[in-house]
Short mmCIF file of C-alpha atoms and ligand atoms in Angstrom, two decimals:
data_model
loop_
_atom_site.label_atom_id
_atom_site.label_comp_id
_atom_site.label_asym_id
_atom_site.label_seq_id
_atom_site.Cartn_x
_atom_site.Cartn_y
_atom_site.Cartn_z
CA MET A 1 -33.89 19.90 -40.22
CA LYS A 2 -33.35 17.63 -37.23
CA GLY A 3 -34.84 14.19 -37.07
CA ARG A 4 -35.21 13.78 -40.82
CA PHE A 5 -35.39 10.53 -42.73
CA GLY A 6 -34.90 11.88 -46.23
CA LYS A 7 -37.88 14.15 -46.77
CA TYR A 8 -39.85 12.48 -43.98
CA GLY A 9 -39.99 13.00 -40.23
CA GLY A 10 -39.23 16.42 -38.83
CA ARG A 11 -41.16 18.35 -36.24
CA TYR A 12 -44.41 19.88 -37.48
CA VAL A 13 -45.79 21.20 -34.22
CA PRO A 14 -47.01 24.48 -32.73
CA GLU A 15 -44.25 26.73 -31.42
CA THR A 16 -45.37 26.09 -27.83
CA LEU A 17 -44.37 22.41 -28.04
CA VAL A 18 -40.84 22.99 -29.30
CA PRO A 19 -39.10 23.64 -25.94
CA ALA A 20 -40.52 20.39 -24.50
CA LEU A 21 -39.37 18.40 -27.55
CA GLU A 22 -35.92 19.98 -27.36
CA GLU A 23 -35.62 19.16 -23.68
CA LEU A 24 -36.61 15.56 -24.43
CA GLU A 25 -34.21 15.35 -27.37
CA SER A 26 -31.19 16.48 -25.39
CA ALA A 27 -32.06 14.19 -22.46
CA PHE A 28 -32.43 11.24 -24.82
CA TYR A 29 -29.11 11.95 -26.55
CA LYS A 30 -27.43 12.26 -23.17
CA TYR A 31 -28.83 9.18 -21.43
CA ARG A 32 -28.72 6.81 -24.41
CA ARG A 33 -24.92 6.87 -24.05
CA GLU A 34 -24.75 6.85 -20.28
CA ALA A 35 -23.50 3.56 -18.80
CA SER A 36 -25.73 3.56 -15.71
CA PHE A 37 -28.86 4.33 -17.77
CA LYS A 38 -28.07 1.53 -20.20
CA ARG A 39 -27.32 -0.86 -17.36
CA GLN A 40 -30.57 -0.08 -15.57
CA LEU A 41 -32.66 -0.43 -18.73
CA LYS A 42 -30.98 -3.71 -19.58
CA GLN A 43 -31.72 -5.01 -16.09
CA LEU A 44 -35.39 -3.96 -16.31
CA LEU A 45 -35.73 -5.56 -19.73
CA SER A 46 -34.29 -8.80 -18.48
CA GLU A 47 -35.65 -9.12 -14.94
CA TYR A 48 -39.00 -7.33 -15.30
CA ALA A 49 -39.94 -7.77 -18.95
CA GLY A 50 -38.33 -11.15 -19.68
CA ARG A 51 -35.61 -10.43 -22.26
CA PRO A 52 -33.98 -11.88 -24.23
CA THR A 53 -37.00 -13.42 -25.91
CA PRO A 54 -36.46 -16.78 -27.63
CA LEU A 55 -36.02 -17.23 -31.36
CA TYR A 56 -38.10 -20.34 -31.96
CA HIS A 57 -37.68 -22.63 -34.96
CA ALA A 58 -41.32 -23.36 -35.83
CA LYS A 59 -40.78 -26.73 -37.50
CA ASN A 60 -44.43 -27.68 -37.75
CA LEU A 61 -45.38 -24.34 -39.24
CA SER A 62 -42.45 -24.63 -41.68
CA ASP A 63 -43.60 -28.13 -42.70
CA GLU A 64 -47.14 -26.85 -43.19
CA ALA A 65 -45.85 -24.10 -45.50
CA GLY A 66 -43.54 -26.59 -47.23
CA GLY A 67 -40.44 -24.55 -48.01
CA ALA A 68 -38.18 -22.23 -46.04
CA GLN A 69 -37.65 -22.69 -42.30
CA ILE A 70 -39.69 -20.21 -40.25
CA TYR A 71 -38.25 -18.75 -37.04
CA LEU A 72 -40.46 -16.80 -34.64
CA LYS A 73 -39.04 -13.97 -32.55
CA ARG A 74 -41.16 -14.44 -29.45
CA GLU A 75 -42.04 -10.90 -28.33
CA ASP A 76 -45.39 -12.42 -27.32
CA LEU A 77 -43.63 -13.91 -24.30
CA LEU A 78 -42.75 -10.53 -22.81
CA HIS A 79 -44.49 -9.16 -19.72
CA GLY A 80 -47.78 -7.68 -20.89
CA GLY A 81 -47.79 -9.95 -23.91
CA ALA A 82 -46.24 -7.69 -26.55
CA HIS A 83 -43.20 -5.69 -27.61
CA LYS A 84 -44.75 -2.46 -26.30
CA ILE A 85 -43.09 -2.87 -22.88
CA ASN A 86 -39.61 -2.37 -24.50
CA ASN A 87 -40.59 1.19 -25.34
CA THR A 88 -42.62 2.08 -22.24
CA LEU A 89 -39.83 0.94 -19.89
CA GLY A 90 -37.26 2.91 -21.89
CA GLN A 91 -39.27 6.12 -21.93
CA ALA A 92 -40.42 5.81 -18.31
CA LEU A 93 -36.84 5.34 -17.17
CA LEU A 94 -35.75 8.33 -19.26
CA ALA A 95 -38.57 10.42 -17.75
CA ARG A 96 -37.43 9.50 -14.26
CA ARG A 97 -33.85 10.51 -15.09
CA MET A 98 -35.22 13.81 -16.38
CA GLY A 99 -36.84 14.38 -12.99
CA LYS A 100 -40.41 14.05 -14.32
CA LYS A 101 -42.82 12.43 -11.90
CA TYR A 102 -45.85 12.21 -14.14
CA ILE A 103 -46.50 10.41 -17.40
CA VAL A 104 -49.25 11.21 -19.85
CA ALA A 105 -50.14 8.89 -22.72
CA GLU A 106 -52.97 8.17 -25.11
CA THR A 107 -54.28 4.78 -26.11
CA GLY A 108 -56.58 3.44 -28.79
CA ALA A 109 -57.34 -0.20 -28.11
CA GLY A 110 -55.74 0.08 -24.68
CA GLN A 111 -52.62 -2.02 -25.24
CA HIS A 112 -50.22 0.92 -25.07
CA GLY A 113 -52.11 2.31 -22.07
CA VAL A 114 -51.64 -0.97 -20.22
CA ALA A 115 -47.92 -1.17 -21.12
CA THR A 116 -47.51 2.44 -19.94
CA ALA A 117 -49.32 1.76 -16.67
CA MET A 118 -47.08 -1.27 -16.04
CA ALA A 119 -43.84 0.62 -16.65
CA CYS A 120 -45.04 3.52 -14.46
CA ALA A 121 -46.03 1.25 -11.59
CA CYS A 122 -42.67 -0.48 -11.84
CA LEU A 123 -40.73 2.79 -11.80
CA GLY A 124 -42.89 4.65 -9.28
CA LEU A 125 -44.34 7.23 -11.68
CA ASP A 126 -47.92 8.53 -11.78
CA SER A 127 -49.66 7.94 -15.09
CA ARG A 128 -52.65 9.46 -16.83
CA VAL A 129 -53.95 7.79 -19.98
CA TYR A 130 -56.39 9.52 -22.34
CA MET A 131 -58.76 7.22 -24.15
CA GLY A 132 -61.71 7.94 -26.40
CA SER A 133 -65.01 7.06 -24.72
CA THR A 134 -65.99 4.92 -27.72
CA ASP A 135 -62.75 2.97 -27.34
CA MET A 136 -63.31 2.66 -23.58
CA ALA A 137 -66.67 1.02 -24.15
CA ARG A 138 -65.12 -1.39 -26.69
CA GLN A 139 -62.09 -2.27 -24.58
CA LYS A 140 -63.45 -2.58 -21.04
CA LEU A 141 -60.90 -5.18 -19.99
CA ASN A 142 -57.95 -2.92 -20.77
CA VAL A 143 -59.62 -0.03 -18.91
CA LEU A 144 -59.93 -2.29 -15.85
CA ARG A 145 -56.31 -3.39 -16.22
CA MET A 146 -55.09 0.22 -16.34
CA ASN A 147 -57.15 1.07 -13.26
CA MET A 148 -55.71 -1.87 -11.35
CA LEU A 149 -52.20 -0.89 -12.38
CA GLY A 150 -52.79 2.53 -10.86
CA ALA A 151 -53.23 4.65 -13.99
CA ALA A 152 -55.85 7.39 -14.14
CA VAL A 153 -57.87 6.77 -17.29
CA SER A 154 -59.40 9.97 -18.68
CA PRO A 155 -62.32 9.52 -21.08
CA VAL A 156 -62.31 11.75 -24.16
CA SER A 157 -65.75 12.52 -25.55
CA SER A 158 -64.84 15.08 -28.22
CA GLY A 159 -64.84 14.39 -31.96
CA SER A 160 -65.05 10.72 -32.90
CA LYS A 161 -64.24 9.75 -29.28
CA THR A 162 -61.35 7.55 -30.48
CA LEU A 163 -57.54 7.57 -30.72
CA LYS A 164 -57.01 10.82 -32.59
CA ASP A 165 -59.14 12.75 -30.09
CA ALA A 166 -57.24 11.10 -27.23
CA ILE A 167 -53.94 12.22 -28.82
CA ASN A 168 -55.18 15.84 -28.90
CA GLU A 169 -56.15 15.74 -25.23
CA ALA A 170 -52.88 14.10 -24.16
CA ILE A 171 -50.88 16.79 -25.97
CA ARG A 172 -53.03 19.53 -24.41
CA TYR A 173 -52.37 18.05 -20.96
CA TRP A 174 -48.64 17.76 -21.68
CA LEU A 175 -48.41 21.41 -22.73
CA ALA A 176 -50.11 22.54 -19.53
CA ASN A 177 -47.90 20.36 -17.29
CA VAL A 178 -44.64 20.09 -19.17
CA LYS A 179 -42.38 20.87 -16.20
CA THR A 180 -43.42 17.76 -14.33
CA THR A 181 -44.69 15.50 -17.09
CA HIS A 182 -43.34 13.31 -19.89
CA TYR A 183 -45.53 12.41 -22.86
CA LEU A 184 -45.03 8.69 -23.53
CA LEU A 185 -45.77 7.98 -27.19
CA GLY A 186 -46.54 4.39 -28.13
CA SER A 187 -45.03 3.88 -31.58
CA ALA A 188 -42.22 5.13 -33.82
CA VAL A 189 -44.35 8.09 -34.90
CA GLY A 190 -44.83 11.77 -34.04
CA PRO A 191 -42.40 14.69 -34.05
CA HIS A 192 -38.64 14.32 -33.54
CA PRO A 193 -37.21 12.82 -31.30
CA TYR A 194 -39.98 10.21 -30.88
CA PRO A 195 -39.44 8.13 -34.06
CA GLU A 196 -35.71 7.85 -33.40
CA MET A 197 -36.15 7.27 -29.67
CA VAL A 198 -38.80 4.57 -30.02
CA ARG A 199 -36.67 2.87 -32.68
CA GLU A 200 -33.75 2.83 -30.28
CA PHE A 201 -35.81 1.25 -27.50
CA GLN A 202 -37.28 -1.35 -29.87
CA SER A 203 -34.10 -2.19 -31.78
CA VAL A 204 -33.18 -4.65 -29.05
CA ILE A 205 -35.46 -7.01 -31.04
CA GLY A 206 -33.23 -6.95 -34.13
CA ARG A 207 -29.99 -7.07 -32.15
CA GLU A 208 -31.14 -10.22 -30.39
CA ILE A 209 -32.28 -11.80 -33.67
CA ARG A 210 -28.88 -11.15 -35.17
CA SER A 211 -26.94 -12.78 -32.35
CA GLN A 212 -29.43 -15.66 -32.10
CA MET A 213 -29.12 -16.38 -35.83
CA ARG A 214 -25.35 -16.17 -35.56
CA ARG A 215 -25.41 -18.74 -32.78
CA ILE A 216 -27.19 -21.24 -35.07
CA LYS A 217 -24.92 -20.19 -37.96
CA LYS A 218 -27.71 -19.09 -40.26
CA ASN A 219 -28.35 -15.90 -42.19
CA PRO A 220 -32.00 -14.98 -42.57
CA SER A 221 -33.11 -14.74 -46.21
CA SER A 222 -36.21 -12.79 -45.25
CA ILE A 223 -37.31 -10.90 -42.14
CA VAL A 224 -40.98 -10.11 -41.72
CA ALA A 225 -42.83 -7.84 -39.28
CA CYS A 226 -46.26 -6.23 -39.16
CA VAL A 227 -46.60 -2.45 -39.46
CA GLY A 228 -49.10 -0.33 -37.57
CA GLY A 229 -47.25 2.78 -36.45
CA GLY A 230 -44.19 0.70 -37.22
CA SER A 231 -42.36 0.26 -33.91
CA ASN A 232 -41.94 -3.53 -33.80
CA ALA A 233 -41.02 -3.49 -37.49
CA ILE A 234 -38.40 -0.73 -37.23
CA GLY A 235 -37.01 -2.41 -34.10
CA THR A 236 -36.70 -5.63 -36.07
CA PHE A 237 -35.31 -4.13 -39.29
CA HIS A 238 -32.88 -1.53 -37.98
CA GLU A 239 -30.07 -4.01 -37.42
CA PHE A 240 -30.56 -5.54 -40.88
CA VAL A 241 -30.91 -2.54 -43.21
CA ASP A 242 -28.18 -2.82 -45.90
CA THR A 243 -27.56 -6.53 -45.19
CA ASP A 244 -28.43 -9.35 -47.61
CA ALA A 245 -31.69 -10.08 -45.82
CA GLU A 246 -34.90 -9.16 -47.64
CA LEU A 247 -36.96 -6.98 -45.28
CA ILE A 248 -40.75 -7.16 -45.51
CA GLY A 249 -43.22 -4.98 -43.63
CA VAL A 250 -46.83 -6.11 -43.65
CA GLU A 251 -49.68 -3.63 -43.35
CA ALA A 252 -53.33 -4.37 -42.69
CA GLY A 253 -55.08 -5.09 -45.99
CA GLY A 254 -58.47 -5.27 -44.21
CA GLY A 255 -61.19 -6.28 -46.65
CA GLY A 256 -58.72 -5.92 -49.57
CA LEU A 257 -57.15 -2.81 -51.07
CA ARG A 258 -59.97 -2.40 -53.60
CA SER A 259 -62.63 -2.50 -50.87
CA GLY A 260 -61.39 0.82 -49.50
CA ARG A 261 -61.58 -0.72 -46.01
CA HIS A 262 -57.96 -1.20 -44.96
CA SER A 263 -55.02 0.48 -43.20
CA ALA A 264 -52.39 0.14 -45.93
CA THR A 265 -50.81 3.55 -45.40
CA LEU A 266 -47.57 2.82 -47.27
CA GLY A 267 -49.40 0.76 -49.88
CA THR A 268 -52.01 3.35 -50.83
CA GLY A 269 -51.23 6.62 -49.01
CA SER A 270 -49.40 9.77 -50.07
CA ARG A 271 -47.03 12.22 -48.45
CA GLY A 272 -48.60 14.48 -45.86
CA ILE A 273 -48.36 15.76 -42.33
CA LEU A 274 -49.93 13.91 -39.43
CA HIS A 275 -49.26 14.05 -35.70
CA GLY A 276 -46.24 16.31 -36.05
CA MET A 277 -44.40 14.34 -38.75
CA MET A 278 -44.06 14.28 -42.54
CA THR A 279 -44.86 10.76 -43.65
CA TYR A 280 -47.16 8.61 -45.78
CA VAL A 281 -50.75 9.29 -44.76
CA MET A 282 -54.08 7.88 -45.83
CA GLN A 283 -55.79 11.03 -47.08
CA ASN A 284 -58.00 12.31 -49.85
CA SER A 285 -56.96 14.90 -52.45
CA GLU A 286 -57.89 17.69 -50.01
CA GLY A 287 -55.67 16.26 -47.29
CA GLN A 288 -58.58 14.97 -45.18
CA ILE A 289 -57.46 11.92 -43.20
CA GLY A 290 -59.09 8.79 -44.58
CA SER A 291 -60.93 6.24 -42.50
CA THR A 292 -59.13 3.00 -41.72
CA HIS A 293 -60.11 -0.56 -41.05
CA SER A 294 -58.41 -3.69 -39.79
CA VAL A 295 -59.51 -6.78 -37.90
CA SER A 296 -56.61 -5.94 -35.57
CA ALA A 297 -56.97 -2.73 -33.58
CA GLY A 298 -53.18 -2.28 -33.30
CA LEU A 299 -52.71 -1.85 -37.07
CA ASP A 300 -55.63 0.53 -37.50
CA TYR A 301 -53.75 3.84 -37.94
CA PRO A 302 -53.89 6.24 -40.92
CA GLY A 303 -50.20 7.20 -40.67
CA VAL A 304 -46.91 5.36 -40.27
CA GLY A 305 -43.51 6.06 -38.73
CA PRO A 306 -41.50 8.42 -41.01
CA GLU A 307 -38.49 6.11 -41.22
CA HIS A 308 -40.66 3.49 -42.92
CA SER A 309 -41.71 6.08 -45.51
CA TRP A 310 -38.06 6.71 -46.23
CA LEU A 311 -37.17 2.98 -46.30
CA LYS A 312 -40.02 2.41 -48.75
CA ASP A 313 -38.94 5.16 -51.16
CA ALA A 314 -35.30 4.02 -50.90
CA GLY A 315 -36.37 0.48 -51.77
CA LYS A 316 -34.69 -0.92 -48.67
CA VAL A 317 -37.85 -2.51 -47.27
CA ASP A 318 -40.70 -4.04 -49.22
CA TYR A 319 -44.14 -3.16 -47.82
CA ARG A 320 -46.96 -5.55 -48.56
CA THR A 321 -50.40 -6.28 -47.12
CA ALA A 322 -52.29 -9.19 -45.62
CA THR A 323 -56.08 -9.07 -45.55
CA ASP A 324 -58.26 -9.68 -42.48
CA ARG A 325 -59.05 -13.12 -43.87
CA GLN A 326 -55.38 -14.02 -44.44
CA ALA A 327 -54.47 -12.84 -40.95
CA VAL A 328 -57.26 -14.84 -39.29
CA ASN A 329 -56.19 -17.88 -41.31
CA ALA A 330 -52.56 -17.49 -40.22
CA PHE A 331 -53.74 -17.07 -36.61
CA MET A 332 -55.55 -20.43 -36.83
CA VAL A 333 -52.66 -22.20 -38.59
CA LEU A 334 -50.08 -21.08 -36.03
CA ALA A 335 -52.36 -22.00 -33.12
CA ARG A 336 -53.05 -25.45 -34.54
CA THR A 337 -49.54 -26.34 -35.74
CA GLU A 338 -47.44 -24.89 -32.92
CA GLY A 339 -49.76 -24.28 -29.97
CA ILE A 340 -49.05 -20.55 -30.11
CA ILE A 341 -51.94 -18.08 -30.25
CA PRO A 342 -50.55 -14.94 -31.91
CA ALA A 343 -51.91 -11.41 -31.77
CA LEU A 344 -53.96 -10.59 -34.86
CA GLU A 345 -51.44 -7.83 -35.61
CA SER A 346 -48.58 -10.36 -35.65
CA SER A 347 -50.75 -12.78 -37.66
CA HIS A 348 -50.38 -10.42 -40.64
CA ALA A 349 -46.63 -11.11 -40.60
CA VAL A 350 -47.19 -14.85 -40.18
CA ALA A 351 -49.54 -14.76 -43.19
CA GLU A 352 -46.81 -13.23 -45.35
CA ALA A 353 -44.29 -15.86 -44.19
CA LEU A 354 -46.75 -18.62 -45.11
CA ARG A 355 -47.17 -16.98 -48.53
CA ILE A 356 -43.45 -16.72 -49.40
CA ALA A 357 -42.09 -19.86 -47.74
CA PRO A 358 -43.28 -22.43 -50.32
CA SER A 359 -41.25 -20.88 -53.15
CA MET A 360 -38.06 -20.76 -51.06
CA LYS A 361 -35.46 -23.47 -50.42
CA LYS A 362 -35.75 -25.70 -47.33
CA SER A 363 -32.30 -24.50 -46.29
CA GLU A 364 -33.40 -20.85 -46.25
CA ALA A 365 -34.63 -19.07 -43.12
CA ILE A 366 -37.46 -16.59 -42.63
CA VAL A 367 -37.57 -14.70 -39.35
CA VAL A 368 -41.01 -13.43 -38.29
CA THR A 369 -41.39 -11.04 -35.39
CA LEU A 370 -44.31 -12.30 -33.35
CA SER A 371 -45.07 -8.91 -31.82
CA GLY A 372 -47.66 -10.12 -29.32
CA ARG A 373 -49.87 -12.89 -28.01
CA GLY A 374 -53.45 -13.31 -29.09
CA ASP A 375 -55.42 -13.88 -25.89
CA LYS A 376 -56.96 -10.44 -26.45
CA ASP A 377 -58.15 -11.51 -29.90
CA VAL A 378 -59.84 -14.86 -29.33
CA ASP A 379 -63.33 -13.28 -29.18
CA VAL A 380 -62.82 -11.48 -32.48
CA VAL A 381 -61.48 -14.59 -34.19
CA GLY A 382 -64.26 -16.71 -32.68
CA GLU A 383 -66.86 -14.28 -34.02
CA TRP A 384 -65.16 -14.37 -37.41
CA MET A 385 -65.24 -18.18 -37.50
CA THR A 386 -68.96 -18.38 -36.65
CA GLY A 387 -69.65 -15.72 -39.28
CA HIS A 388 -67.70 -17.82 -41.84
CA GLY A 389 -65.49 -14.85 -42.50
CA ARG A 390 -68.27 -12.49 -43.51
CA ARG A 391 -68.29 -10.59 -40.26
CA SER A 392 -65.50 -8.57 -38.79
CA ARG A 393 -65.29 -6.15 -35.95
CA LYS A 394 -66.57 -2.69 -36.69
CA THR A 395 -63.89 -0.09 -36.11
C1 PLP B 1 -49.54 -2.19 -30.85
C2 PLP B 1 -49.20 -3.46 -31.52
C3 PLP B 1 -48.73 -3.50 -32.86
C4 PLP B 1 -48.63 -2.29 -33.74
O1 PLP B 1 -47.72 -1.33 -33.31
P1 PLP B 1 -46.32 -1.07 -34.04
O2 PLP B 1 -45.89 0.23 -33.50
O3 PLP B 1 -46.56 -1.06 -35.52
O4 PLP B 1 -45.41 -2.18 -33.67
C5 PLP B 1 -48.37 -4.71 -33.39
N1 PLP B 1 -48.47 -5.86 -32.68
C6 PLP B 1 -48.94 -5.86 -31.41
C7 PLP B 1 -49.04 -7.15 -30.70
C8 PLP B 1 -49.30 -4.67 -30.80
O5 PLP B 1 -49.76 -4.69 -29.54
#
């Protein structure tokens, strides 16, 4: 079967969706090789989004940890404040080449909706973003941003009024308008070709890390990235699979794995089908999707990209967790030592680097992908601090 990563991935969708996915697959395979497409994407990434992003030697943070040298891949400096723009620009450009004038997307916390709205405004495409009405009430600022960027935000008030209901509505809309519309998925998840396509658009992260490390004549001992759906992590790791570097993905440990309140899909889940893919899923013995929790909205997803499931089983990447408390602590340490406020998602990766650095040699290097900036998270962290760590955002 196409789009397989071992036994994971695939295309578990209703028959009616298959022609649209096949059209997308052949367009992606065609344009990914085409010189003018690659040139235009490269130009957008550099002039609009701000690539290449720096690889910053965080000396103060390294001293604080007291061991290996920590390098931060600064995806937080991109336009929009996160790696998501790498993917939305790639897919929006592909959609335009395919002659589609409309983009439909779903968003949970709103970050992907904002990155989609930006790419669509930049490329002259109309966008519609489905968002659960519960999420809209929680993330008013991102709803305003999307409106200002020209996206039509459609509230979804079915089911739990959150991400999974928004996904259903976006797919329904896509099916009804497939001739004119591209469905812009936000992570390396879903049916083929999305996991492979999103990986391709995000793997610019790892390629840059590799050439930046080469320039300073260092080989990373460890490379760390946080895992929600897994797009910044797969984009970081892809270039380094089967090298000497130890690859570590960090999932949201929430209140701890024993608390039952976490989003550690690879850590605690089992094989199942979710959103058109075979992958690790948080589910009970009857296959009901489990509830998730994380202090960071971007890691709060009960599935994971299928390639990560395969990399886990093959032992090529080690998947670990950081708890809410460890992530908030890493957030504070990075802010204080380096003057960088990281996204809470990225703080999970920073927490793991702080954990492993002390037992490594000073000459060794850890690369951490700082997937986004934390301006969006200062309220949550502030609330956490005043609650002395007992309170966290309800999700
Ligand atoms: C959305 C988001 C994530 C999680 O998504 P992945 O697909 O796992 O990368 C991580 N970090 C930031 C800053 C995000 O906005």
